[in-house]
GROMACS .gro file of C-alpha atoms in nm:
model
  265
    1UNK     CA    1   0.000   0.000   0.000
    2UNK     CA    2   0.286   0.232  -0.065
    3UNK     CA    3   0.170   0.392  -0.390
    4UNK     CA    4   0.240   0.763  -0.393
    5UNK     CA    5   0.166   1.029  -0.647
    6UNK     CA    6   0.287   1.383  -0.681
    7UNK     CA    7   0.020   1.642  -0.615
    8UNK     CA    8   0.151   1.842  -0.912
    9UNK     CA    9  -0.022   1.702  -1.217
   10UNK     CA   10   0.121   1.744  -1.567
   11UNK     CA   11  -0.068   1.956  -1.816
   12UNK     CA   12  -0.292   1.809  -2.084
   13UNK     CA   13  -0.201   1.801  -2.448
   14UNK     CA   14  -0.451   1.925  -2.705
   15UNK     CA   15  -0.514   1.572  -2.825
   16UNK     CA   16  -0.615   1.391  -2.509
   17UNK     CA   17  -0.831   1.645  -2.325
   18UNK     CA   18  -1.183   1.779  -2.372
   19UNK     CA   19  -1.222   2.144  -2.467
   20UNK     CA   20  -1.398   2.225  -2.137
   21UNK     CA   21  -1.119   2.088  -1.916
   22UNK     CA   22  -0.912   2.360  -1.753
   23UNK     CA   23  -0.559   2.307  -1.884
   24UNK     CA   24  -0.401   2.474  -1.581
   25UNK     CA   25  -0.567   2.212  -1.358
   26UNK     CA   26  -0.366   1.930  -1.513
   27UNK     CA   27  -0.487   1.572  -1.522
   28UNK     CA   28  -0.689   1.351  -1.288
   29UNK     CA   29  -0.497   1.181  -1.008
   30UNK     CA   30  -0.444   0.810  -0.941
   31UNK     CA   31  -0.526   0.656  -1.279
   32UNK     CA   32  -0.224   0.669  -1.512
   33UNK     CA   33   0.087   0.456  -1.473
   34UNK     CA   34   0.309   0.753  -1.550
   35UNK     CA   35   0.152   0.919  -1.244
   36UNK     CA   36   0.193   0.613  -1.017
   37UNK     CA   37  -0.164   0.493  -1.058
   38UNK     CA   38  -0.308   0.297  -0.768
   39UNK     CA   39  -0.326  -0.081  -0.797
   40UNK     CA   40  -0.642  -0.282  -0.844
   41UNK     CA   41  -0.618  -0.396  -0.482
   42UNK     CA   42  -0.598  -0.035  -0.365
   43UNK     CA   43  -0.900   0.063  -0.574
   44UNK     CA   44  -1.089  -0.235  -0.433
   45UNK     CA   45  -1.021  -0.113  -0.079
   46UNK     CA   46  -1.124   0.242  -0.170
   47UNK     CA   47  -1.453   0.123  -0.319
   48UNK     CA   48  -1.510  -0.089  -0.010
   49UNK     CA   49  -1.465   0.230   0.192
   50UNK     CA   50  -1.724   0.401  -0.030
   51UNK     CA   51  -1.973   0.120   0.036
   52UNK     CA   52  -1.902   0.128   0.410
   53UNK     CA   53  -1.946   0.506   0.425
   54UNK     CA   54  -2.281   0.478   0.247
   55UNK     CA   55  -2.388   0.193   0.478
   56UNK     CA   56  -2.310   0.405   0.783
   57UNK     CA   57  -2.510   0.695   0.639
   58UNK     CA   58  -2.816   0.483   0.565
   59UNK     CA   59  -2.812   0.267   0.879
   60UNK     CA   60  -3.122   0.306   1.095
   61UNK     CA   61  -2.981   0.358   1.444
   62UNK     CA   62  -3.170   0.517   1.732
   63UNK     CA   63  -2.868   0.735   1.810
   64UNK     CA   64  -2.903   0.903   1.470
   65UNK     CA   65  -3.239   1.045   1.577
   66UNK     CA   66  -3.080   1.266   1.843
   67UNK     CA   67  -2.964   1.619   1.764
   68UNK     CA   68  -2.594   1.538   1.793
   69UNK     CA   69  -2.630   1.186   1.659
   70UNK     CA   70  -2.773   1.309   1.333
   71UNK     CA   71  -2.439   1.466   1.243
   72UNK     CA   72  -2.240   1.146   1.303
   73UNK     CA   73  -2.339   0.953   0.987
   74UNK     CA   74  -2.316   1.269   0.775
   75UNK     CA   75  -1.955   1.319   0.889
   76UNK     CA   76  -1.852   0.952   0.868
   77UNK     CA   77  -2.003   0.927   0.518
   78UNK     CA   78  -1.708   1.106   0.350
   79UNK     CA   79  -1.454   1.044   0.627
   80UNK     CA   80  -1.446   0.665   0.589
   81UNK     CA   81  -1.363   0.650   0.214
   82UNK     CA   82  -1.118   0.941   0.248
   83UNK     CA   83  -0.942   0.757   0.532
   84UNK     CA   84  -0.905   0.449   0.312
   85UNK     CA   85  -0.775   0.666   0.026
   86UNK     CA   86  -0.515   0.820   0.260
   87UNK     CA   87  -0.417   0.471   0.374
   88UNK     CA   88  -0.343   0.344   0.023
   89UNK     CA   89  -0.222   0.667  -0.143
   90UNK     CA   90  -0.037   0.839   0.140
   91UNK     CA   91  -0.014   1.217   0.120
   92UNK     CA   92  -0.127   1.203  -0.242
   93UNK     CA   93  -0.490   1.179  -0.120
   94UNK     CA   94  -0.478   1.558  -0.106
   95UNK     CA   95  -0.472   1.569  -0.487
   96UNK     CA   96  -0.854   1.573  -0.474
   97UNK     CA   97  -0.844   1.913  -0.305
   98UNK     CA   98  -0.727   2.249  -0.437
   99UNK     CA   99  -0.769   2.602  -0.308
  100UNK     CA  100  -1.075   2.753  -0.485
  101UNK     CA  101  -1.015   3.071  -0.684
  102UNK     CA  102  -1.259   3.349  -0.762
  103UNK     CA  103  -1.358   3.196  -1.094
  104UNK     CA  104  -1.422   2.866  -0.916
  105UNK     CA  105  -1.696   3.025  -0.704
  106UNK     CA  106  -1.852   3.165  -1.021
  107UNK     CA  107  -1.834   2.820  -1.179
  108UNK     CA  108  -2.013   2.673  -0.874
  109UNK     CA  109  -2.301   2.916  -0.928
  110UNK     CA  110  -2.317   2.844  -1.301
  111UNK     CA  111  -2.317   2.465  -1.254
  112UNK     CA  112  -2.583   2.485  -0.981
  113UNK     CA  113  -2.801   2.702  -1.204
  114UNK     CA  114  -2.759   2.475  -1.505
  115UNK     CA  115  -2.828   2.168  -1.293
  116UNK     CA  116  -3.152   2.311  -1.154
  117UNK     CA  117  -3.273   2.404  -1.503
  118UNK     CA  118  -3.178   2.068  -1.654
  119UNK     CA  119  -3.310   1.859  -1.362
  120UNK     CA  120  -3.643   2.042  -1.345
  121UNK     CA  121  -3.682   2.020  -1.725
  122UNK     CA  122  -3.616   1.645  -1.722
  123UNK     CA  123  -3.849   1.595  -1.423
  124UNK     CA  124  -4.130   1.794  -1.586
  125UNK     CA  125  -4.093   1.596  -1.905
  126UNK     CA  126  -4.087   1.258  -1.736
  127UNK     CA  127  -4.377   1.324  -1.497
  128UNK     CA  128  -4.608   1.306  -1.798
  129UNK     CA  129  -4.480   0.955  -1.870
  130UNK     CA  130  -4.470   0.794  -1.524
  131UNK     CA  131  -4.542   0.868  -1.160
  132UNK     CA  132  -4.273   1.061  -0.975
  133UNK     CA  133  -4.195   0.995  -0.608
  134UNK     CA  134  -4.162   1.284  -0.364
  135UNK     CA  135  -3.851   1.337  -0.155
  136UNK     CA  136  -3.947   1.285   0.214
  137UNK     CA  137  -3.734   1.590   0.297
  138UNK     CA  138  -4.011   1.800   0.143
  139UNK     CA  139  -4.266   1.709   0.412
  140UNK     CA  140  -4.006   1.718   0.688
  141UNK     CA  141  -3.896   2.073   0.609
  142UNK     CA  142  -4.253   2.195   0.573
  143UNK     CA  143  -4.338   2.080   0.926
  144UNK     CA  144  -4.002   2.155   1.097
  145UNK     CA  145  -3.931   2.448   1.326
  146UNK     CA  146  -3.683   2.713   1.216
  147UNK     CA  147  -3.422   2.572   1.456
  148UNK     CA  148  -3.465   2.224   1.309
  149UNK     CA  149  -3.433   2.365   0.959
  150UNK     CA  150  -3.105   2.536   1.048
  151UNK     CA  151  -2.967   2.211   1.190
  152UNK     CA  152  -3.081   2.029   0.878
  153UNK     CA  153  -2.900   2.277   0.651
  154UNK     CA  154  -2.583   2.243   0.859
  155UNK     CA  155  -2.598   1.863   0.847
  156UNK     CA  156  -2.628   1.866   0.469
  157UNK     CA  157  -2.284   2.028   0.435
  158UNK     CA  158  -2.082   1.715   0.525
  159UNK     CA  159  -2.344   1.489   0.367
  160UNK     CA  160  -2.335   1.664   0.030
  161UNK     CA  161  -1.956   1.671   0.047
  162UNK     CA  162  -1.982   1.297   0.109
  163UNK     CA  163  -2.195   1.255  -0.201
  164UNK     CA  164  -1.913   1.414  -0.400
  165UNK     CA  165  -1.653   1.188  -0.239
  166UNK     CA  166  -1.853   0.871  -0.312
  167UNK     CA  167  -1.908   0.989  -0.668
  168UNK     CA  168  -1.558   1.108  -0.756
  169UNK     CA  169  -1.373   0.807  -0.612
  170UNK     CA  170  -1.576   0.556  -0.820
  171UNK     CA  171  -1.533   0.791  -1.119
  172UNK     CA  172  -1.155   0.774  -1.079
  173UNK     CA  173  -1.166   0.397  -1.022
  174UNK     CA  174  -1.363   0.338  -1.343
  175UNK     CA  175  -1.136   0.583  -1.527
  176UNK     CA  176  -0.834   0.381  -1.409
  177UNK     CA  177  -0.993   0.052  -1.513
  178UNK     CA  178  -1.098   0.172  -1.858
  179UNK     CA  179  -0.772   0.352  -1.938
  180UNK     CA  180  -0.507   0.140  -1.767
  181UNK     CA  181  -0.660  -0.207  -1.774
  182UNK     CA  182  -0.882  -0.197  -2.084
  183UNK     CA  183  -0.655   0.030  -2.287
  184UNK     CA  184  -0.926   0.278  -2.385
  185UNK     CA  185  -0.833   0.631  -2.483
  186UNK     CA  186  -0.848   0.894  -2.211
  187UNK     CA  187  -1.157   1.058  -2.364
  188UNK     CA  188  -1.346   0.730  -2.399
  189UNK     CA  189  -1.254   0.633  -2.043
  190UNK     CA  190  -1.379   0.968  -1.908
  191UNK     CA  191  -1.714   0.934  -2.087
  192UNK     CA  192  -1.769   0.577  -1.959
  193UNK     CA  193  -1.666   0.675  -1.605
  194UNK     CA  194  -1.888   0.985  -1.618
  195UNK     CA  195  -2.199   0.792  -1.724
  196UNK     CA  196  -2.128   0.499  -1.492
  197UNK     CA  197  -2.093   0.734  -1.196
  198UNK     CA  198  -2.431   0.886  -1.282
  199UNK     CA  199  -2.589   0.540  -1.267
  200UNK     CA  200  -2.419   0.463  -0.935
  201UNK     CA  201  -2.536   0.794  -0.790
  202UNK     CA  202  -2.890   0.728  -0.910
  203UNK     CA  203  -2.883   0.382  -0.751
  204UNK     CA  204  -2.779   0.535  -0.418
  205UNK     CA  205  -3.102   0.738  -0.420
  206UNK     CA  206  -3.335   0.445  -0.488
  207UNK     CA  207  -3.442   0.402  -0.121
  208UNK     CA  208  -3.513   0.777  -0.096
  209UNK     CA  209  -3.746   0.775  -0.395
  210UNK     CA  210  -3.938   0.452  -0.323
  211UNK     CA  211  -3.722   0.249  -0.563
  212UNK     CA  212  -3.841   0.453  -0.859
  213UNK     CA  213  -3.573   0.336  -1.106
  214UNK     CA  214  -3.664   0.568  -1.391
  215UNK     CA  215  -3.670   0.873  -1.168
  216UNK     CA  216  -3.340   0.789  -0.999
  217UNK     CA  217  -3.148   0.693  -1.311
  218UNK     CA  218  -3.289   0.962  -1.541
  219UNK     CA  219  -3.348   1.263  -1.314
  220UNK     CA  220  -3.095   1.205  -1.035
  221UNK     CA  221  -2.847   1.055  -1.281
  222UNK     CA  222  -2.874   1.360  -1.506
  223UNK     CA  223  -2.807   1.585  -1.207
  224UNK     CA  224  -2.492   1.384  -1.129
  225UNK     CA  225  -2.367   1.430  -1.484
  226UNK     CA  226  -2.400   1.808  -1.450
  227UNK     CA  227  -2.257   1.828  -1.097
  228UNK     CA  228  -1.960   1.605  -1.178
  229UNK     CA  229  -1.864   1.844  -1.456
  230UNK     CA  230  -1.734   2.079  -1.187
  231UNK     CA  231  -1.471   1.824  -1.088
  232UNK     CA  232  -1.390   1.724  -1.445
  233UNK     CA  233  -1.331   2.085  -1.543
  234UNK     CA  234  -1.119   2.183  -1.242
  235UNK     CA  235  -0.997   1.852  -1.086
  236UNK     CA  236  -1.109   2.012  -0.757
  237UNK     CA  237  -1.367   1.840  -0.536
  238UNK     CA  238  -1.450   2.171  -0.368
  239UNK     CA  239  -1.601   2.302  -0.692
  240UNK     CA  240  -1.847   2.016  -0.740
  241UNK     CA  241  -1.922   2.022  -0.365
  242UNK     CA  242  -1.994   2.395  -0.369
  243UNK     CA  243  -2.221   2.358  -0.672
  244UNK     CA  244  -2.403   2.069  -0.502
  245UNK     CA  245  -2.459   2.265  -0.181
  246UNK     CA  246  -2.584   2.571  -0.367
  247UNK     CA  247  -2.813   2.352  -0.579
  248UNK     CA  248  -2.969   2.167  -0.287
  249UNK     CA  249  -2.996   2.464  -0.053
  250UNK     CA  250  -3.184   2.658  -0.319
  251UNK     CA  251  -3.422   2.369  -0.375
  252UNK     CA  252  -3.462   2.304  -0.002
  253UNK     CA  253  -3.549   2.672   0.047
  254UNK     CA  254  -3.808   2.649  -0.228
  255UNK     CA  255  -3.962   2.355  -0.042
  256UNK     CA  256  -4.005   2.577   0.263
  257UNK     CA  257  -4.136   2.878   0.073
  258UNK     CA  258  -4.343   2.678  -0.176
  259UNK     CA  259  -4.448   2.351  -0.008
  260UNK     CA  260  -4.497   2.071  -0.256
  261UNK     CA  261  -4.217   2.189  -0.485
  262UNK     CA  262  -3.957   1.962  -0.640
  263UNK     CA  263  -3.713   1.785  -0.411
  264UNK     CA  264  -3.342   1.853  -0.400
  265UNK     CA  265  -3.089   1.630  -0.573
   0.00000   0.00000   0.00000
């Protein structure tokens, strides 16, 4: 478990990058042999950490129903897979994180806005074809006190960060598999990893939306495609996390102001 990777990533050539990728951000970490890609065993452990983090988040424990206890699963959700990543990658785990710049905050707003427009458009289109399930958060926020709402918003910060962690790590794992093991081009590997991550993210939301497969894979999956673009463009998990928080907080607020509105992603 001694694989290490320099945090400084080489720039992309014109031939192997998409036009929307920020050249100054360099390449993705952990997937190319020239950058000391992690081994299959290491990726297996990381994905196991992702599953364990999600299991902790979704476990039904009485302690979680207390004020303090509610924050525990939200914090452990990203902490567990990140701890496994640090174990197998050493200090290189920090390659996921970069200091946001001014243009990054603008990009967060743009991605959140685009995601809301796209998600609502897809949801409105699909609701004419099949029954959509409501997010239980909608009813909870409508009936909650202002203090409970504040605590809920605070708890979503680590949880939404966790959703980015458990999306980006599988994205990088699939990217590694497609590029290093299957020999696909970088662009093809990115597209497959991008779409696969959207399906995984949609599957994670199945219990929330009464196992409505079409809604989770088409609406939630589409939202993941848009949100993940923040990381693909910048190679910075803070950008996709910021866009996700802005997106959901806006939609949560609409639930409070306009009860019965669409649920957050």
